[in-house]
PDB file of C-alpha atoms in Angstrom:
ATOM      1  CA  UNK A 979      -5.049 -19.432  -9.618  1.00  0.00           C
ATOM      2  CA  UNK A 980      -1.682 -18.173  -8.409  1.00  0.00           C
ATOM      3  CA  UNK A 981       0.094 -15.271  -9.876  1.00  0.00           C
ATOM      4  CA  UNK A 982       2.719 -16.006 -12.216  1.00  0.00           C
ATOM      5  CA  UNK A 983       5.143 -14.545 -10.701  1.00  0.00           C
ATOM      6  CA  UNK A 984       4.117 -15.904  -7.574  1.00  0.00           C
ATOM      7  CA  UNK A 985       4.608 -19.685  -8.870  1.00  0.00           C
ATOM      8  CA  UNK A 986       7.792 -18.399 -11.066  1.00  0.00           C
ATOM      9  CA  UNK A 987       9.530 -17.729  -7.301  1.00  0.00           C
ATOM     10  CA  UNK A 988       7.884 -21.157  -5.797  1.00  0.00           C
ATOM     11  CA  UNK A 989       9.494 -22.883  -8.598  1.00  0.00           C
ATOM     12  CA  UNK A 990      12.468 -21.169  -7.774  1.00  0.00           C
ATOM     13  CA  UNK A 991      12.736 -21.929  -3.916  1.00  0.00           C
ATOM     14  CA  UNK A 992      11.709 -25.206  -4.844  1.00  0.00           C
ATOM     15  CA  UNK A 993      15.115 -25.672  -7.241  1.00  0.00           C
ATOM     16  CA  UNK A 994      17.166 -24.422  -4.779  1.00  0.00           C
ATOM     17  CA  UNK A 995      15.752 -25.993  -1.970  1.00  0.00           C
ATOM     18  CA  UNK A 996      15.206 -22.823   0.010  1.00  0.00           C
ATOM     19  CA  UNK A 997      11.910 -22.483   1.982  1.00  0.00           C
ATOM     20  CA  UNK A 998       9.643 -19.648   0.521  1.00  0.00           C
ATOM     21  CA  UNK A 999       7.566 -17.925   3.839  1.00  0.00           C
ATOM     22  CA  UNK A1000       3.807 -18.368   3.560  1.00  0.00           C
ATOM     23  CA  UNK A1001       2.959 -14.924   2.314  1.00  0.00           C
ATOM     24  CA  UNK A1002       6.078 -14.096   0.392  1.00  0.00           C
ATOM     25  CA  UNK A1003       5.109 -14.906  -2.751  1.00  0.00           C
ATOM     26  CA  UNK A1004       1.972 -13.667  -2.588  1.00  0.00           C
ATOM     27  CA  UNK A1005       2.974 -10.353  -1.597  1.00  0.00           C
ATOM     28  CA  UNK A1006       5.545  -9.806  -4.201  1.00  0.00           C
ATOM     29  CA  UNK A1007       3.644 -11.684  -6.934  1.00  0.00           C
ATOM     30  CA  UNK A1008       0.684  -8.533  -6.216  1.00  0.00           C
ATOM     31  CA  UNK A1009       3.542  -6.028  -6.729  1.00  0.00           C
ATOM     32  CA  UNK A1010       3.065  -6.446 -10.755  1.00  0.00           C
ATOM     33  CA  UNK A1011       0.117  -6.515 -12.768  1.00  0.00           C
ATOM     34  CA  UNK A1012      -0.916 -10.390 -13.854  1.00  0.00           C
ATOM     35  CA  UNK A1013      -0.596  -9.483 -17.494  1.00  0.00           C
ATOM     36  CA  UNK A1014       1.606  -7.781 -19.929  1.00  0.00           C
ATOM     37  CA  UNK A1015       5.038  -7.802 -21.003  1.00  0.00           C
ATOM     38  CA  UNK A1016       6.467  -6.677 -17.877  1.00  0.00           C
ATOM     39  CA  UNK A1017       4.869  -9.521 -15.763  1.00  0.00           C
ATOM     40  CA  UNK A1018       6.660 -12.071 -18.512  1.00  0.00           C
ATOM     41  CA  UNK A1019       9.969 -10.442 -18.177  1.00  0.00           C
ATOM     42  CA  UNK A1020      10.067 -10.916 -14.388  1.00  0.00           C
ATOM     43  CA  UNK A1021       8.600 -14.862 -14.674  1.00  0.00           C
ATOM     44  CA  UNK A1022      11.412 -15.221 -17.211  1.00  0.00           C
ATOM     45  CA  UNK A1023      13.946 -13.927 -15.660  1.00  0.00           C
ATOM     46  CA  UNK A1024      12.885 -15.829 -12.214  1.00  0.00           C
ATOM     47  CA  UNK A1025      12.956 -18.766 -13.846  1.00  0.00           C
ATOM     48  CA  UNK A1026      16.573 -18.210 -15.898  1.00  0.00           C
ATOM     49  CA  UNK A1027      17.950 -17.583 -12.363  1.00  0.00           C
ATOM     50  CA  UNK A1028      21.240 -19.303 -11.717  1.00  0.00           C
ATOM     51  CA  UNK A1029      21.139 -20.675  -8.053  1.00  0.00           C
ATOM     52  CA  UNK A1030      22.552 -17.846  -6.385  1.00  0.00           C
ATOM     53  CA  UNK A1031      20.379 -15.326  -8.519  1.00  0.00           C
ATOM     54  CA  UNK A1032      17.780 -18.039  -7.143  1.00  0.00           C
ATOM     55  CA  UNK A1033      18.511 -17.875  -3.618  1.00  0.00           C
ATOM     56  CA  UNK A1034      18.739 -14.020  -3.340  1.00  0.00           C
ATOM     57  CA  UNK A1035      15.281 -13.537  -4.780  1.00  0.00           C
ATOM     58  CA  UNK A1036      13.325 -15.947  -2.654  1.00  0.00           C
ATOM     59  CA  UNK A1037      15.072 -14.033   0.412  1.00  0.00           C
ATOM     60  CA  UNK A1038      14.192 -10.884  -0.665  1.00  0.00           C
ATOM     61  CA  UNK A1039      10.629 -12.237  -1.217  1.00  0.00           C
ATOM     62  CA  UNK A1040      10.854 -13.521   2.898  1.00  0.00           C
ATOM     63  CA  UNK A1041      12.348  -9.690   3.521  1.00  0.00           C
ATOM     64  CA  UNK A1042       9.071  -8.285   2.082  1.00  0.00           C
ATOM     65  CA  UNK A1043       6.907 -10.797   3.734  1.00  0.00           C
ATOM     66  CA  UNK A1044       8.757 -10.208   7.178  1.00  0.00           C
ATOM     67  CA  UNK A1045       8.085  -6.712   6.977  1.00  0.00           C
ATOM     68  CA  UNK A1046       4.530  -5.915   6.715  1.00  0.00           C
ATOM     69  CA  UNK A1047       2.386  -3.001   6.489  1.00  0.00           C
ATOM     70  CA  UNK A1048       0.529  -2.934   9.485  1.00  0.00           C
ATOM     71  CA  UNK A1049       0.337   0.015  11.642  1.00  0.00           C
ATOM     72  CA  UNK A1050       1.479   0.292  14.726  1.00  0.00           C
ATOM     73  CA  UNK A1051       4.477  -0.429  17.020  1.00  0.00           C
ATOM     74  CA  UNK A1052       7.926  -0.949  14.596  1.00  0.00           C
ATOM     75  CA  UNK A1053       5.873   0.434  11.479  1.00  0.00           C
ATOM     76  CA  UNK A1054       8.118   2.933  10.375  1.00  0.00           C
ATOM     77  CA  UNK A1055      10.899   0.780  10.417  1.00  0.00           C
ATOM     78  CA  UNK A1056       8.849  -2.349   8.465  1.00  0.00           C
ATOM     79  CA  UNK A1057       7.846  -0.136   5.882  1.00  0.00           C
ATOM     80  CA  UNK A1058      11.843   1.338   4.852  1.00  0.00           C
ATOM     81  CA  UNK A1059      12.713  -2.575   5.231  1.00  0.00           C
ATOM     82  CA  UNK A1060       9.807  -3.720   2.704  1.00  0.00           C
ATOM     83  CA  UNK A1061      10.345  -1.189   0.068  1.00  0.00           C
ATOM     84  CA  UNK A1062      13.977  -1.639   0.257  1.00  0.00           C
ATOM     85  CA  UNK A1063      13.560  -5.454  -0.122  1.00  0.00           C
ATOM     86  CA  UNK A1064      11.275  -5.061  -3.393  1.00  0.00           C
ATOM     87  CA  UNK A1065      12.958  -2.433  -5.162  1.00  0.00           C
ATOM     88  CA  UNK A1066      16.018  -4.461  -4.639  1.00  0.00           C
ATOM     89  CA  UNK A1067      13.799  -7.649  -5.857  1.00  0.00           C
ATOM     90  CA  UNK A1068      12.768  -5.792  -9.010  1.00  0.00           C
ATOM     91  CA  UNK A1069      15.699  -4.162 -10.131  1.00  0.00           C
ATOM     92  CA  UNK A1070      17.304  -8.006 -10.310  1.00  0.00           C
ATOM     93  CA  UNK A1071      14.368  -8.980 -12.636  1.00  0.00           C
ATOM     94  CA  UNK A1072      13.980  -6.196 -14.194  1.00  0.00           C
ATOM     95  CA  UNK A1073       9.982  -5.773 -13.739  1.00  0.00           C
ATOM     96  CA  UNK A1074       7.752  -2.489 -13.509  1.00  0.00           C
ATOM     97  CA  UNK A1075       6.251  -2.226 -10.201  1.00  0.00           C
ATOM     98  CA  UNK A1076       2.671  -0.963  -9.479  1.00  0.00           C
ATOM     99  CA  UNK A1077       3.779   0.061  -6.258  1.00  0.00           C
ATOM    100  CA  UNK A1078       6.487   0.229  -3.785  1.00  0.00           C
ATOM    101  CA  UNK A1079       5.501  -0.585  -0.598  1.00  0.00           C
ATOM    102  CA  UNK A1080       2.112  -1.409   0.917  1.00  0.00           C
ATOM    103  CA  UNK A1081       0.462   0.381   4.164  1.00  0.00           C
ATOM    104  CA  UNK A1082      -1.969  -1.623   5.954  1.00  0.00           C
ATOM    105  CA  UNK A1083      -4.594   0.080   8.199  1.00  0.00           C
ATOM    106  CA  UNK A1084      -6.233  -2.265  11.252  1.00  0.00           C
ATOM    107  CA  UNK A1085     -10.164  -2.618  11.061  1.00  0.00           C
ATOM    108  CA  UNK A1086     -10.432  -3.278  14.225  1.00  0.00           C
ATOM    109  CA  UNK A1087      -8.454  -0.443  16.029  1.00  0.00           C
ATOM    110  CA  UNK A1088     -10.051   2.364  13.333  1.00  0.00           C
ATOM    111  CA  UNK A1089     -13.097   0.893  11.977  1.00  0.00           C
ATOM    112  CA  UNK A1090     -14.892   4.053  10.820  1.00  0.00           C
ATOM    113  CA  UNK A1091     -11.287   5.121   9.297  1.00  0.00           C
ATOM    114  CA  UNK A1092     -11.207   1.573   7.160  1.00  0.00           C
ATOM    115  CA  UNK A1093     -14.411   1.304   6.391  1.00  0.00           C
ATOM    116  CA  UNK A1094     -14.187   4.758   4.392  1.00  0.00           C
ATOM    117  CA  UNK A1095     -11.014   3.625   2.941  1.00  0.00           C
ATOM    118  CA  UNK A1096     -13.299   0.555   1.842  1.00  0.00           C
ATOM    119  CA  UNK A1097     -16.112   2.624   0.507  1.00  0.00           C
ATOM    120  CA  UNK A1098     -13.730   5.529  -1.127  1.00  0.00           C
ATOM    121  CA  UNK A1099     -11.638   2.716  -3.063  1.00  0.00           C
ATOM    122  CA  UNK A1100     -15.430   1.206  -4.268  1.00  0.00           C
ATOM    123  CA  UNK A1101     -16.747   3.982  -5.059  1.00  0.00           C
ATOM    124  CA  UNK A1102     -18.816   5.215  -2.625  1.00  0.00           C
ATOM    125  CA  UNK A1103     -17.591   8.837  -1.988  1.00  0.00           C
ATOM    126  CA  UNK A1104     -18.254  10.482   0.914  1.00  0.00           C
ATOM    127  CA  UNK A1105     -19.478  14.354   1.662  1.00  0.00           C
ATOM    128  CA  UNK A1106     -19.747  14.721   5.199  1.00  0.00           C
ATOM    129  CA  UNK A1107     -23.283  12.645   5.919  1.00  0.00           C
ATOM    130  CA  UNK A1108     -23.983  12.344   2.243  1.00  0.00           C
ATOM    131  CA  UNK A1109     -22.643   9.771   0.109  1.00  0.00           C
ATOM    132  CA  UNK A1110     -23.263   8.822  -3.197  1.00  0.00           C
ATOM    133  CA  UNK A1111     -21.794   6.628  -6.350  1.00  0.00           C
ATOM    134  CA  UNK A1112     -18.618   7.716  -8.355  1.00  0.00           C
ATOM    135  CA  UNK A1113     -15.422   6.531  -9.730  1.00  0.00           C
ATOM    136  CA  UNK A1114     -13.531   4.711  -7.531  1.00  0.00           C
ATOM    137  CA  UNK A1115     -10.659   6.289  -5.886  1.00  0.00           C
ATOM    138  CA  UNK A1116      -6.880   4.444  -5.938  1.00  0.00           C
ATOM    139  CA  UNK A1117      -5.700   2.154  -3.838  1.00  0.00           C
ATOM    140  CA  UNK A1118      -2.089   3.086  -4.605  1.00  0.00           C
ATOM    141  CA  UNK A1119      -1.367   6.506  -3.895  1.00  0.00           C
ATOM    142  CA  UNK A1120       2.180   8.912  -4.432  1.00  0.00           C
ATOM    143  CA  UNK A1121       3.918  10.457  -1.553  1.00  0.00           C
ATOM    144  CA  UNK A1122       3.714  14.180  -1.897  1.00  0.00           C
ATOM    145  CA  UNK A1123       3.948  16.190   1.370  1.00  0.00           C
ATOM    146  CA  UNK A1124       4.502  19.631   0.202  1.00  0.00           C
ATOM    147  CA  UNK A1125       1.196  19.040  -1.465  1.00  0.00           C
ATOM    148  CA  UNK A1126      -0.750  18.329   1.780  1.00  0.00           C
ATOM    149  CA  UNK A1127      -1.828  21.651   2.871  1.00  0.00           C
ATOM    150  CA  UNK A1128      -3.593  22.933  -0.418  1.00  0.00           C
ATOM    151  CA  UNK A1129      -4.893  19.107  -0.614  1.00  0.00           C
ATOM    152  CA  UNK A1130      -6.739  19.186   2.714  1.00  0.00           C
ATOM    153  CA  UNK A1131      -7.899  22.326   1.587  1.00  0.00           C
ATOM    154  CA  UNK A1132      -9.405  21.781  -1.604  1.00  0.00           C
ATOM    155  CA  UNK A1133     -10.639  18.317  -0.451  1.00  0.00           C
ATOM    156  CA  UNK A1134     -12.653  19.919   2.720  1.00  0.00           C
ATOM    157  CA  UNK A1135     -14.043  23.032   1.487  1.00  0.00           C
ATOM    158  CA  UNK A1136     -17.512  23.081   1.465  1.00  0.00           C
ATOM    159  CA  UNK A1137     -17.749  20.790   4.499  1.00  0.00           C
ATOM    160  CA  UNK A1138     -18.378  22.553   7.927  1.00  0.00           C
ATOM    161  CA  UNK A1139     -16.778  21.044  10.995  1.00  0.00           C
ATOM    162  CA  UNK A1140     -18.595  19.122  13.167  1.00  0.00           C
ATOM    163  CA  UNK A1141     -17.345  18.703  16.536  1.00  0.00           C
ATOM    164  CA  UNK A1142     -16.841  16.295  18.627  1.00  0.00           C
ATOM    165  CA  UNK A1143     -16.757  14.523  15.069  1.00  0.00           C
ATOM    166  CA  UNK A1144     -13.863  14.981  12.416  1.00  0.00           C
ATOM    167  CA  UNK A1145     -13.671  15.199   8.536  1.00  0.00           C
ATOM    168  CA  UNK A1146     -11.578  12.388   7.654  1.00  0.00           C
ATOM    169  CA  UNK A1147     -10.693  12.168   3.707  1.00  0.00           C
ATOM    170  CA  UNK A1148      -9.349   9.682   1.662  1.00  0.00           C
ATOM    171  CA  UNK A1149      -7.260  10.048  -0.499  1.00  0.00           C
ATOM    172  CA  UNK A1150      -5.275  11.604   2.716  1.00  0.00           C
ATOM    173  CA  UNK A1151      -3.959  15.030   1.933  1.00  0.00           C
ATOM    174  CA  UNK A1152      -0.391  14.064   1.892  1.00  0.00           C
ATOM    175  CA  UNK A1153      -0.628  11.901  -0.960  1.00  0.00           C
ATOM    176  CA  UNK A1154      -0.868  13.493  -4.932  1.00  0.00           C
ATOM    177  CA  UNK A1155      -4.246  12.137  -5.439  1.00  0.00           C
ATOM    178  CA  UNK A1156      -5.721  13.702  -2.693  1.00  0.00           C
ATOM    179  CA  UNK A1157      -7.479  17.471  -2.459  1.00  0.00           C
ATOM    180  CA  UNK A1158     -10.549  18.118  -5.070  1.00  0.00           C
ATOM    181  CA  UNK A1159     -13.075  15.667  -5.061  1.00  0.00           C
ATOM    182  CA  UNK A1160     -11.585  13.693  -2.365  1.00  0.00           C
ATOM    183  CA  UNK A1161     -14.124  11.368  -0.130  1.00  0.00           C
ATOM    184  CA  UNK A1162     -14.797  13.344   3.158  1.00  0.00           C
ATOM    185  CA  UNK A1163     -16.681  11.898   5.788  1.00  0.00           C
ATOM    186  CA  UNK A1164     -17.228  12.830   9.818  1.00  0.00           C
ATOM    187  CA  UNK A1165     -16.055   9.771  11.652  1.00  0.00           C
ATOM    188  CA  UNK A1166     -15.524   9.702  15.451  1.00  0.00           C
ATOM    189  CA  UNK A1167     -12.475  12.033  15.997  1.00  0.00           C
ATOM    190  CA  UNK A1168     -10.563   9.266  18.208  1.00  0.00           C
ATOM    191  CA  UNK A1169     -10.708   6.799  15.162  1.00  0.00           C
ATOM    192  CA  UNK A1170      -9.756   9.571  12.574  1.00  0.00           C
ATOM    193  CA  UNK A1171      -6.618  11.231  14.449  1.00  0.00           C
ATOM    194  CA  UNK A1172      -5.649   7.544  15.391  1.00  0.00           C
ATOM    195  CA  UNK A1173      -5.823   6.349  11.733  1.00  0.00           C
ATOM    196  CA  UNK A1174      -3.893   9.167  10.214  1.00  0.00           C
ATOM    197  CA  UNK A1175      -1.162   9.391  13.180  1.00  0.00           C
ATOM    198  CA  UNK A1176      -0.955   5.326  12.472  1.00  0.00           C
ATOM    199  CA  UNK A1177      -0.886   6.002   8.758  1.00  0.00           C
ATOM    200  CA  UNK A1178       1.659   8.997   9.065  1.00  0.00           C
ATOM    201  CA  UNK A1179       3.861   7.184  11.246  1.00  0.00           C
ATOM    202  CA  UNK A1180       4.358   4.490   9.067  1.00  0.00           C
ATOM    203  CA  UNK A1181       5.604   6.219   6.125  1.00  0.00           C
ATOM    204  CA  UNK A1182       7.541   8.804   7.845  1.00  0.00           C
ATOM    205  CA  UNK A1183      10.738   7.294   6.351  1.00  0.00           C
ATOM    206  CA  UNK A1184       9.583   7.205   2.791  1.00  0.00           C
ATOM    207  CA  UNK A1185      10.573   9.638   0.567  1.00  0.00           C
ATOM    208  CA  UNK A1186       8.231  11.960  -1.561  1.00  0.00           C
ATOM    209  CA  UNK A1187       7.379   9.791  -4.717  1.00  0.00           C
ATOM    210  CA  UNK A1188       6.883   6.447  -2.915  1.00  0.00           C
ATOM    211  CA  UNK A1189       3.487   4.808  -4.373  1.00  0.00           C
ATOM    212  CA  UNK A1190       1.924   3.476  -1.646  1.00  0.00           C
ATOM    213  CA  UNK A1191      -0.930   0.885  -1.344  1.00  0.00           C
ATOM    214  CA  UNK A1192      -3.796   1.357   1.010  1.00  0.00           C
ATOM    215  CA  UNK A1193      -5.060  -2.297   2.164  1.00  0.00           C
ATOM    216  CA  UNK A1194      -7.954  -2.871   4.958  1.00  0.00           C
ATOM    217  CA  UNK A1195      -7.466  -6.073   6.990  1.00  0.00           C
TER     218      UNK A1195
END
């Protein structure tokens, strides 16, 4: 079943006879939670749309579909684009956001770095070697740099180095939910330093207070 939102803005293309890109809808539809009054306000107000309210949304939907998370080459500037494009989206219809833009780490160029991410965000937190069962940590994390160094801090004490491997920790430090009782595992220091430069690089132009969503694909 499609999100409401998600058919609200197919409707919408549809009625305007604009072409909605493959993902668009999806990937603004997973911005808001599926229930609640907020989630109504933005179907309603999608679907009150006059035609040029109409044709501005399902662009901005293509503008956050266009610019994907995924690390790498031209990240940095994807990522400003995207949460420009659904801010802009959800101040026309008024909605509450669970986040504002989403980060997207590679499997295949960092596997041990996304499978941790995987684990962490099910529940399986990591202590160096050790893991065991816990609450699950967030997927959507907050921006906070001047946190970072008393977050890495709190997160790794207690777990030695381990050359040639690193301690890689999720949530990263740089983000409010990180530091105590963060999931810390050694991975293979290429995969770790890639991951986090990749990671870093990406949100480089978002300011402290961004929510970000950590996706594996």
């Amino acid at each position: 079943m499609s999100h409401p939102i998600a058919k609200a803005l197919e409707d919408a293309a549809q009625r305007v006879g604009r072409k909605l890109s493959k993902d668009a809808a999806k990937a603004v539809g997973d911005m808001y939670s599926q229930v609640g009054d907020g989630a109504k306000k933005v179907v309603k107000n999608i679907q009150d749309a006059d035609a040029q309210h109409a044709h501005e949304l399902v662009s901005l939907a293509n503008k956050v579909a266009k610019n994907g998370g995924e690390t790498g080459k031209g990240s940095r500037r994807r990522m400003r684009n995207q949460a420009d494009a659904r801010r802009d989206f959800n101040q026309r219809t008024g909605g509450q956001t669970d986040y504002d833009a989403e980060l997207v780490l590679d499997r295949n160029k960092y596997p041990e770095s996304a499978q941790h991410i995987e684990d962490a965000q099910s529940g399986t937190i990591w202590r160096g070697d050790d893991s065991r069962t816990g609450p699950a940590k967030p997927d959507v994390l907050t921006i906070d740099r001047n946190g970072a160094d008393d977050n890495r801090a709190d997160s790794l004490r207690g777990i030695p180095t381990d050359s040639p491997r690193d301690r890689d920790e999720y949530p990263p430090a740089m983000y409010k939910e990180g530091g105590t009782g963060a999931s810390v595992q050694y991975i293979a220091a290429k995969d770790n330093q890639g991951s986090g430069s990749a990671m870093g690089s990406a949100v480089r132009g978002l300011p402290d207070g961004t929510r970000v969503k950590i996706s594996v694909r």
